[in-house]
Coordinates of C-alpha atoms in Angstrom, one line a residue:
Chain A
M293 CA 107.3 82.5 102.4
K294 CA 104.3 82.2 100.1
S295 CA 106.1 80.1 97.6
T296 CA 107.5 77.9 100.4
R297 CA 103.9 77.3 101.5
I298 CA 102.9 76.4 98.0
W299 CA 105.8 74.0 97.5
L300 CA 105.4 72.2 100.8
G301 CA 101.6 72.4 100.9
V302 CA 100.7 71.7 97.3
V303 CA 103.5 70.7 94.9
V304 CA 105.3 68.1 97.0
P305 CA 102.1 66.4 98.3
V306 CA 100.6 66.4 94.8
A307 CA 103.8 64.8 93.6
W308 CA 103.6 61.9 96.0
V309 CA 99.9 61.2 95.2
A310 CA 100.7 61.5 91.5
V311 CA 103.6 58.9 91.7
V312 CA 101.2 56.3 93.1
V313 CA 98.3 57.1 90.8
I314 CA 100.6 57.1 87.7
A315 CA 102.3 53.9 88.7
F316 CA 99.0 52.0 89.1
V317 CA 97.3 53.6 86.1
A318 CA 100.2 53.1 83.7
C319 CA 100.7 49.4 84.7
W320 CA 97.0 48.6 85.4
A321 CA 96.6 46.0 82.6
R322 CA 100.0 44.3 83.4
L323 CA 99.1 43.7 87.1
P324 CA 97.5 40.4 88.3
D325 CA 94.2 40.6 90.2
P326 CA 94.4 40.1 93.1
L327 CA 97.9 41.3 93.4
A328 CA 100.6 40.5 96.1
T329 CA 100.6 43.2 98.8
H330 CA 102.5 41.5 101.5
W331 CA 105.8 39.7 101.7
G332 CA 107.3 37.4 104.3
F333 CA 110.7 37.8 105.9
S334 CA 112.1 35.5 103.2
G335 CA 110.9 37.9 100.6
T336 CA 108.2 35.8 99.1
P337 CA 104.7 37.1 98.6
N338 CA 102.2 35.9 101.3
G339 CA 99.3 38.4 101.3
T340 CA 97.0 39.7 98.6
M341 CA 94.4 42.4 97.9
P342 CA 92.0 42.9 95.0
R343 CA 93.8 45.2 92.5
I344 CA 91.2 48.0 92.8
A345 CA 91.4 47.8 96.7
A346 CA 95.2 48.0 96.7
F347 CA 95.0 51.0 94.4
A348 CA 92.4 52.7 96.6
L349 CA 94.4 52.0 99.7
F350 CA 97.7 53.4 98.4
A351 CA 96.0 56.4 96.7
G352 CA 93.8 57.1 99.7
L353 CA 96.7 57.1 102.2
T354 CA 98.8 59.4 100.1
V355 CA 95.9 61.8 99.7
L356 CA 95.4 61.7 103.5
A357 CA 99.1 62.6 104.0
A358 CA 98.7 65.3 101.4
I359 CA 95.8 66.8 103.4
G360 CA 98.0 66.7 106.5
A361 CA 100.7 68.6 104.6
R362 CA 98.2 71.2 103.4
V363 CA 96.8 71.7 106.9
A364 CA 100.3 72.1 108.4
M365 CA 100.8 75.2 106.3
H366 CA 98.0 77.0 108.0
R367 CA 99.1 76.4 111.5
D368 CA 100.8 79.0 113.8
R369 CA 103.0 76.5 115.5
G370 CA 104.2 72.9 114.9
I371 CA 104.3 73.4 111.2
A372 CA 107.7 71.6 110.9
Q373 CA 106.5 68.6 112.9
L374 CA 103.2 68.1 111.1
A375 CA 104.6 68.8 107.6
G376 CA 107.5 66.4 108.4
A377 CA 105.2 63.7 109.6
A378 CA 102.9 64.1 106.5
A379 CA 105.9 63.9 104.2
F380 CA 107.2 60.8 105.9
G381 CA 103.8 59.1 105.5
G382 CA 103.2 60.3 102.0
V383 CA 106.6 59.4 100.6
L384 CA 106.7 56.0 102.5
I385 CA 103.3 55.0 101.1
A386 CA 104.1 56.3 97.6
A387 CA 107.4 54.3 97.6
L388 CA 105.8 51.2 98.9
G389 CA 103.0 51.6 96.3
V390 CA 105.7 51.8 93.5
V391 CA 107.5 48.8 94.9
T392 CA 104.3 46.8 95.0
V393 CA 103.4 47.7 91.4
L394 CA 106.9 46.9 90.1
A395 CA 107.0 43.6 92.0
N396 CA 103.7 42.5 90.5
L397 CA 104.4 43.8 87.0
D398 CA 103.7 41.2 84.3
A399 CA 103.2 38.4 86.9
A400 CA 100.4 36.1 85.7
R401 CA 99.3 35.3 89.3
W402 CA 100.2 37.0 92.6
Q403 CA 102.3 34.0 93.6
D404 CA 104.6 34.8 90.7
A405 CA 105.3 38.4 91.9
R406 CA 108.9 39.2 92.4
G407 CA 110.3 39.1 96.0
V408 CA 110.5 42.1 98.1
G409 CA 113.2 41.7 100.9
I410 CA 113.9 43.7 104.0
P411 CA 116.6 45.8 102.4
L412 CA 114.1 47.2 99.9
A413 CA 111.6 47.9 102.7
L414 CA 114.3 49.7 104.7
G415 CA 115.2 51.6 101.6
C416 CA 111.7 52.9 101.3
C417 CA 111.8 54.0 105.0
G418 CA 115.1 55.7 104.5
L419 CA 113.8 57.6 101.5
A420 CA 110.7 58.7 103.5
W421 CA 112.9 59.7 106.4
A422 CA 115.2 61.8 104.2
A423 CA 112.1 63.5 102.6
A424 CA 110.6 64.2 106.0
A425 CA 113.9 65.7 107.3
L426 CA 114.2 67.9 104.2
V427 CA 110.6 69.1 104.4
S428 CA 110.6 69.8 108.1
R429 CA 113.9 71.7 107.7
V430 CA 112.4 73.9 105.1
A431 CA 109.1 74.2 107.0
R432 CA 110.9 75.5 110.0
R433 CA 111.5 78.8 108.2
L434 CA 107.7 79.3 108.2
E435 CA 107.6 79.3 111.9
R436 CA 107.7 82.7 113.4
A437 CA 106.4 84.0 116.6
P438 CA 102.9 85.3 115.7
A439 CA 103.1 89.1 115.2
I440 CA 99.6 89.6 116.8
G441 CA 100.9 90.0 120.3
V442 CA 103.0 93.0 119.3
L443 CA 100.1 95.0 117.8
A444 CA 98.1 97.4 120.0
R445 CA 95.6 95.4 121.9
P446 CA 92.0 96.3 121.3
T447 CA 90.3 98.6 123.8
I448 CA 86.9 100.2 124.1
G449 CA 88.1 102.9 126.5
L450 CA 86.0 101.8 129.4
G451 CA 85.9 104.6 132.0
A452 CA 86.5 104.1 135.7
T453 CA 82.8 104.6 136.7
E454 CA 81.5 102.6 133.7
R455 CA 79.9 99.2 133.8
A456 CA 79.6 97.1 130.7
V457 CA 78.5 93.8 129.2
W458 CA 79.1 92.5 125.8
T459 CA 77.0 89.7 124.2
A460 CA 77.6 88.2 120.8
G461 CA 77.2 84.8 119.1
A462 CA 78.0 82.7 116.1
K463 CA 75.8 80.3 114.2
N464 CA 76.3 77.7 111.6
R465 CA 73.1 77.0 109.7
A466 CA 74.5 74.1 107.8
L467 CA 75.2 72.2 111.1
F468 CA 71.6 73.0 112.2
I469 CA 70.3 71.4 109.0
V470 CA 72.6 68.4 109.6
A471 CA 71.2 68.0 113.1
L472 CA 67.7 68.3 111.9
V473 CA 68.2 65.7 109.2
V474 CA 69.8 63.2 111.6
A475 CA 67.0 63.8 114.1
V476 CA 64.4 63.1 111.4
A477 CA 66.3 60.0 110.4
G478 CA 66.2 58.9 114.0
V479 CA 62.5 59.4 114.3
A480 CA 62.0 57.5 111.0
T481 CA 64.1 54.6 112.3
W482 CA 62.1 54.5 115.5
A483 CA 58.8 54.7 113.6
G484 CA 60.1 51.9 111.3
G485 CA 60.5 49.7 114.4
G486 CA 64.2 50.1 114.8
S487 CA 65.8 49.0 118.0
W488 CA 66.9 51.5 120.6
V489 CA 70.6 51.4 119.8
P490 CA 70.4 53.0 116.3
V491 CA 67.6 55.3 117.3
G492 CA 69.4 56.4 120.5
S493 CA 72.7 57.0 118.7
Q494 CA 71.0 59.0 116.0
I495 CA 69.2 61.2 118.5
A496 CA 72.5 61.6 120.5
V497 CA 74.4 62.7 117.3
A498 CA 71.6 65.1 116.4
I499 CA 71.8 66.7 119.9
A500 CA 75.6 66.9 119.8
V501 CA 75.5 68.6 116.4
A502 CA 72.8 71.0 117.4
V503 CA 74.7 72.0 120.5
L504 CA 77.8 72.8 118.4
A505 CA 75.8 74.7 115.7
E506 CA 75.3 77.8 117.9
V507 CA 77.3 79.6 120.5
H508 CA 76.6 82.6 122.7
V509 CA 79.3 84.6 124.4
R510 CA 79.0 87.1 127.2
V511 CA 81.6 89.2 128.8
D512 CA 80.9 91.1 132.0
E513 CA 83.0 92.3 134.9
R514 CA 83.5 88.9 136.3
A515 CA 83.9 86.4 133.5
M516 CA 83.6 85.4 129.9
T517 CA 80.8 82.8 129.5
I518 CA 80.5 80.6 126.4
A519 CA 77.0 79.0 126.2
F520 CA 76.5 76.3 123.6
G521 CA 73.4 75.4 121.6
P522 CA 70.0 76.9 121.4
L523 CA 69.4 76.2 125.1
G524 CA 72.6 77.8 126.2
F525 CA 73.8 74.6 127.8
P526 CA 76.5 73.4 128.4
R527 CA 78.4 76.5 129.5
V528 CA 82.1 77.3 129.8
R529 CA 83.1 80.1 132.2
I530 CA 86.5 81.8 132.2
A531 CA 87.0 84.3 135.0
V532 CA 88.4 87.7 134.1
D533 CA 91.1 87.1 136.8
R534 CA 92.4 84.2 134.7
I535 CA 92.8 86.3 131.6
Q536 CA 96.0 88.0 130.5
H537 CA 94.7 89.7 127.3
A538 CA 92.4 89.2 124.4
E539 CA 92.6 89.8 120.7
R540 CA 90.6 89.4 117.5
M541 CA 91.7 86.7 115.1
T542 CA 90.6 84.9 112.0
V543 CA 89.7 81.2 112.5
Q544 CA 90.3 78.6 109.8
P545 CA 88.4 75.5 110.9
M546 CA 90.7 73.2 108.9
A547 CA 93.8 74.6 110.6
N548 CA 92.3 74.2 114.0
G549 CA 91.4 70.6 113.4
G550 CA 87.8 71.0 112.3
W551 CA 84.6 72.2 113.8
G552 CA 83.3 71.7 117.4
Y553 CA 85.1 71.9 120.7
R554 CA 88.8 71.2 119.8
G555 CA 91.5 70.5 122.3
S556 CA 91.3 70.8 126.0
L557 CA 92.3 73.6 128.4
T558 CA 93.1 71.2 131.2
A559 CA 94.9 68.5 129.3
L560 CA 96.5 70.4 126.4
G561 CA 96.4 74.0 127.4
R562 CA 94.8 74.9 124.2
A563 CA 91.1 74.8 123.3
A564 CA 89.0 76.2 120.5
V565 CA 85.3 76.5 120.0
V566 CA 84.9 76.5 116.3
I567 CA 81.3 77.0 115.1
R568 CA 82.2 78.4 111.6
G569 CA 85.2 79.9 109.8
G570 CA 86.0 83.6 110.2
E571 CA 86.0 86.1 113.0
G572 CA 87.1 84.8 116.4
L573 CA 88.3 85.9 119.8
R574 CA 91.5 84.6 121.3
L575 CA 92.2 84.7 125.0
A576 CA 95.7 84.4 126.4
L577 CA 95.3 83.1 129.9
R578 CA 97.7 83.8 132.8
D579 CA 98.8 80.2 133.0
N580 CA 100.0 80.3 129.4
K581 CA 96.9 78.6 128.1
T582 CA 95.0 79.7 125.0
M583 CA 91.3 79.8 124.4
V584 CA 89.7 80.5 121.0
V585 CA 86.1 81.0 120.3
T586 CA 84.5 81.9 116.9
V587 CA 82.2 84.9 117.5
D588 CA 80.9 88.0 115.6
D589 CA 82.1 91.4 116.6
A590 CA 85.2 89.9 118.4
E591 CA 87.1 93.3 118.3
T592 CA 84.6 94.8 120.7
G593 CA 84.6 91.8 123.0
A594 CA 88.4 91.7 123.1
G595 CA 88.4 95.4 123.8
L596 CA 86.1 95.0 126.8
I597 CA 88.1 92.1 128.2
N598 CA 91.4 94.0 127.9
D599 CA 89.8 97.0 129.7
L600 CA 88.4 94.8 132.4
V601 CA 91.8 93.1 132.9
A602 CA 93.5 96.5 133.1
R603 CA 91.0 97.7 135.7
R604 CA 91.8 94.6 137.8
G605 CA 95.4 95.7 137.7
G606 CA 96.3 93.4 134.9
Chain B
M90 CA 76.1 94.0 121.3
L91 CA 78.0 96.2 123.8
I92 CA 76.0 97.8 126.6
R93 CA 77.9 100.2 128.8
I94 CA 76.4 102.4 131.5
D95 CA 77.9 105.0 133.7
A96 CA 76.5 105.5 137.2
A97 CA 78.2 108.9 137.3
A98 CA 76.4 110.2 134.2
N99 CA 73.4 112.4 134.3
A100 CA 70.9 110.1 132.5
D101 CA 69.0 107.4 134.4
L102 CA 70.4 103.9 134.2
H103 CA 67.3 102.5 132.4
E104 CA 67.6 105.3 129.8
Q105 CA 71.2 104.6 129.3
I106 CA 70.5 100.9 128.8
A107 CA 67.7 101.6 126.3
A108 CA 69.9 104.1 124.4
Q109 CA 72.7 101.5 124.1
V110 CA 70.3 98.8 122.7
R111 CA 68.8 101.4 120.4
R112 CA 72.3 102.2 119.1
A113 CA 73.1 98.5 118.6
I114 CA 69.9 98.1 116.6
S115 CA 70.4 101.2 114.4
S116 CA 74.0 100.4 113.7
G117 CA 73.1 96.8 112.7
K118 CA 75.1 95.1 115.5
V119 CA 71.9 93.2 116.2
A120 CA 69.5 92.1 113.5
P121 CA 65.7 91.6 113.5
G122 CA 64.9 88.3 115.2
D123 CA 67.9 88.4 117.5
Q124 CA 67.3 87.9 121.1
L125 CA 68.2 90.5 123.8
P126 CA 69.9 89.0 126.9
P127 CA 67.3 87.9 129.5
A128 CA 66.6 90.8 131.9
R129 CA 67.8 88.8 134.9
E130 CA 71.2 88.0 133.3
L131 CA 71.8 91.5 132.0
A132 CA 70.9 93.0 135.4
A133 CA 73.4 90.6 137.1
S134 CA 76.1 91.5 134.5
L135 CA 75.7 95.2 134.9
A136 CA 75.1 95.0 138.7
V137 CA 71.8 96.9 138.4
N138 CA 68.3 96.1 139.6
M139 CA 66.3 93.8 137.3
H140 CA 63.5 96.3 137.2
T141 CA 65.9 98.8 135.7
V142 CA 66.5 96.5 132.8
L143 CA 62.8 95.6 132.4
R144 CA 62.0 99.4 132.3
A145 CA 64.5 99.8 129.5
Y146 CA 63.1 96.9 127.6
A147 CA 59.5 98.2 128.1
A148 CA 60.5 101.6 126.7
L149 CA 62.0 99.9 123.6
R150 CA 58.8 97.8 123.2
D151 CA 56.7 101.0 123.3
E152 CA 58.9 102.5 120.6
G153 CA 58.2 99.5 118.4
L154 CA 61.9 98.4 118.4
V155 CA 61.6 95.1 120.2
E156 CA 58.9 92.5 120.8
M157 CA 58.3 90.8 124.1
R158 CA 56.6 87.5 124.0
R159 CA 56.1 85.0 126.7
G160 CA 58.5 82.1 126.3
R161 CA 60.5 83.7 123.5
G162 CA 62.1 86.4 125.4
V163 CA 62.8 89.9 124.0
T164 CA 63.5 89.9 120.3
I165 CA 64.4 92.7 117.9
A166 CA 61.3 93.7 115.8
N167 CA 61.3 93.3 112.1
V168 CA 61.1 97.1 111.5
G169 CA 63.7 97.6 114.3
T170 CA 66.7 98.4 112.3
S171 CA 65.2 101.3 110.2
R172 CA 63.0 102.5 113.1
A173 CA 65.7 102.7 115.7
R174 CA 67.6 105.4 113.8
V175 CA 64.4 107.5 113.5
V176 CA 63.7 107.1 117.2
E177 CA 67.3 108.1 118.1
L178 CA 67.0 111.2 116.0
A179 CA 63.6 112.1 117.4
R180 CA 64.9 111.8 120.9
E181 CA 67.9 114.0 120.0
L182 CA 65.6 116.6 118.5
L183 CA 63.3 116.6 121.5
A184 CA 66.3 117.1 123.9
E185 CA 67.7 119.9 121.8
A186 CA 64.3 121.6 121.6
R187 CA 63.9 121.4 125.4
R188 CA 67.4 122.8 125.9
H189 CA 66.4 125.9 123.9
G190 CA 63.2 126.3 125.8
M191 CA 61.0 125.2 123.0
T192 CA 57.7 123.6 124.0
L193 CA 56.3 120.3 122.6
R194 CA 53.5 122.3 120.9
E195 CA 56.0 124.6 119.2
L196 CA 58.0 121.6 118.0
E197 CA 54.9 119.9 116.7
T198 CA 54.0 123.0 114.7
L199 CA 57.5 123.2 113.3
L200 CA 57.3 119.5 112.1
E201 CA 53.9 120.0 110.6
E202 CA 55.1 123.1 108.7
L203 CA 58.1 121.1 107.4
S204 CA 56.1 118.1 106.2

């Protein structure tokens, strides 16, 4: 399992990046500048880019695909799809990069580049498709139903006559500093006589970042409330009646698509409030939706939720 | 911070709330500078009167565990973490002494002799 993850998440992606980088670096001096990067239906070159820009484009795109492949390895579900898509993109770009280098090799000007016809382009696609099929086939082995649901669910042993409330939060100081810096920049722009568009957008970004730098979570008999930002606004409320069970989990921001409010309960059925990496609380809702929020002391919160759900005849 | 109270228990509700906060402070679940939930919110969550919560908060302030400042809400005092454990033990000691029919004076004498 571990070695499969390393192969699909590191070795293979590094290989497709390396192919492009090595092809460009090894042939650098033998390439024209600008070089041909686009060919017409007849197979003759008809589009160019500066040599360095073409290199940056091909290398950058393969790196992006490699990041996609790496991220795929950390997901619970959809590993095969994402890893396959990343492999298709990575291998296709790498193949096209190599074709571009070979076509331009030793040409004095870009017009002298060798022709690249439709069969060769299709060949690249075919190669990428084969790689994607192979990768997603192997990646499927990594997909198992998460074992968490089978474990004993946390409980705090709430008695029948007891009433309880749990409050906790999560903070990300780095995001706070970012918000502060952007706000200061906005004020500086305003003081410098900037128009309202850049000033307004900087202030808006500062507020948005500040709101997502801090979260407060409260669980009581009726609902779980997630309040954002230092002012506790906006708020998201999930009624206990809607919850099936809760559990503690470890949140990896990169695997959840980054920081902030990710996904949508209404549209996608999955949402995550990711303030920082680490401890988090996952709610399984009755309508098969999932809500994740990063919060300290999640085990206690999950325990209270489960006890409250049980009391409601969950 | 988990605050749980039991209407069927012997202790008054405000004492139960104060004890829960004290435990949260001494166990490090809340740190100095952290805010306690606003009294109104906590009262609504626990379905108790707001004055019950305010009474608990006032007791904690008198013990030096929290600070109440206008506009800043109720925050855990800087000395809170270390002090909360001492206050907890002192309360336990007092309760135990009472149970055995010991007067406050006798307890004071005992503590003086020990120190």
